[in-house]
Short mmCIF file of C-alpha atoms in Angstrom, two decimals:
data_model
loop_
_atom_site.label_atom_id
_atom_site.label_comp_id
_atom_site.label_asym_id
_atom_site.label_seq_id
_atom_site.Cartn_x
_atom_site.Cartn_y
_atom_site.Cartn_z
CA MET A 1 57.92 113.68 114.64
CA THR A 2 58.01 116.56 113.22
CA THR A 3 58.61 116.93 108.90
CA ASN A 4 61.90 118.19 109.16
CA ALA A 5 63.18 115.25 111.51
CA ALA A 6 61.70 112.92 109.04
CA LYS A 7 62.66 114.71 105.67
CA SER A 8 66.62 114.09 108.22
CA SER A 9 66.04 110.96 108.77
CA GLU A 10 65.20 110.35 105.37
CA LYS A 11 67.93 112.31 103.80
CA GLU A 12 70.46 109.98 106.58
CA MET A 13 69.41 106.99 105.20
CA ALA A 14 69.72 107.50 102.11
CA GLU A 15 73.24 108.40 102.76
CA ILE A 16 73.29 104.94 104.33
CA CYS A 17 71.85 103.03 101.93
CA ASP A 18 74.20 104.52 99.08
CA ALA A 19 77.22 103.52 101.35
CA ILE A 20 75.71 100.23 100.89
CA HIS A 21 75.30 100.10 97.18
CA TYR A 22 78.57 101.90 97.14
CA ILE A 23 80.84 99.20 99.48
CA GLY A 24 79.10 95.63 96.94
CA ASP A 25 80.26 98.40 93.88
CA MET A 26 84.11 98.42 95.61
CA SER A 27 83.69 95.04 96.76
CA LEU A 28 82.97 94.29 93.07
CA GLU A 29 86.33 96.12 91.94
CA ALA A 30 88.39 94.93 95.16
CA ALA A 31 87.92 91.22 94.61
CA ALA A 32 88.53 91.78 90.58
CA SER A 33 91.81 93.28 91.23
CA GLY A 34 92.87 90.56 93.47
CA PHE A 35 92.31 91.27 97.50
CA SER A 36 90.09 89.09 99.40
CA ARG A 37 86.61 89.64 101.28
CA ASP A 38 89.31 90.38 104.68
CA ASP A 39 90.85 92.92 102.75
CA MET A 40 87.71 95.19 101.48
CA ILE A 41 86.25 94.04 105.67
CA ILE A 42 89.51 95.75 107.15
CA ALA A 43 89.13 98.71 104.56
CA VAL A 44 85.54 99.55 105.75
CA ARG A 45 85.83 99.10 109.52
CA MET A 46 89.76 101.21 109.15
CA ASN A 47 87.50 103.79 107.13
CA THR A 48 84.33 104.46 110.11
CA GLU A 49 86.53 104.22 113.15
CA GLY A 50 85.31 106.70 115.68
CA GLY A 51 81.62 106.46 114.56
CA ASP A 52 78.78 105.67 116.60
CA PRO A 53 79.23 102.31 117.67
CA GLU A 54 75.43 101.74 118.40
CA ILE A 55 74.95 102.77 114.55
CA LEU A 56 77.67 100.50 113.45
CA ALA A 57 77.20 97.97 115.10
CA ILE A 58 74.25 97.77 112.66
CA LEU A 59 75.70 99.36 109.97
CA HIS A 60 78.47 96.95 109.55
CA PRO A 61 76.85 93.63 109.82
CA ALA A 62 75.16 94.89 106.70
CA PHE A 63 78.50 95.86 105.30
CA ASP A 64 80.00 92.31 105.69
CA ARG A 65 76.98 90.82 104.31
CA VAL A 66 76.75 92.95 100.63
CA ILE A 67 80.94 93.03 100.66
CA GLU A 68 79.95 88.58 100.59
CA PHE A 69 77.53 88.91 98.40
CA ALA A 70 79.93 90.55 95.99
CA PHE A 71 83.08 88.13 96.29
CA PHE A 72 81.00 85.06 95.71
CA ASN A 73 77.98 85.86 93.40
CA ASN A 74 77.66 87.38 90.85
CA ARG A 75 77.11 91.11 89.69
CA PHE A 76 73.52 90.16 88.70
CA GLY A 77 72.31 90.16 92.26
CA LEU A 78 74.33 92.88 93.54
CA SER A 79 71.73 95.59 94.24
CA ASP A 80 69.12 93.13 95.01
CA ALA A 81 71.37 92.33 98.07
CA ALA A 82 72.51 96.22 98.77
CA GLN A 83 68.33 96.74 98.43
CA ARG A 84 67.62 93.43 101.22
CA GLU A 85 70.44 95.24 103.50
CA CYS A 86 69.09 98.36 103.30
CA GLN A 87 65.79 97.68 104.83
CA VAL A 88 67.36 95.67 107.29
CA VAL A 89 69.28 98.29 108.79
CA GLU A 90 66.49 100.57 108.47
CA GLN A 91 64.33 98.07 110.46
CA LEU A 92 66.85 97.96 112.85
CA LEU A 93 68.01 101.70 113.59
CA LEU A 94 64.21 102.62 113.70
CA GLU A 95 64.21 99.69 116.17
CA LEU A 96 67.37 101.57 118.39
CA LEU A 97 65.60 104.61 117.83
CA GLU A 98 62.07 103.52 119.59
CA ASN A 99 64.65 101.96 122.03
CA GLU A 100 66.97 104.93 122.90
CA PRO A 101 65.32 107.11 126.17
CA GLU A 102 64.00 110.85 125.76
#
């Protein structure tokens, strides 16, 4: 991988991790406002329509787990849970790239 490709990949991964953390924070606010977990999951699906299906197949479960954590656990572990999801997503995306024909 070239230096530019590696930097681009790192930037994309940072954006994905930011999105995971953001969804966790929004889930906390939604839960406090009386919205349901299902409402939040539907909102995320609607806002990611049209994305790459293979990547969304990896991201949606990560988003779901962070939403679940935010709705059913306390605020103090959310950043740790989101960081774990970032690591899972990074590994799955790397595997997806490795299996992609050149």
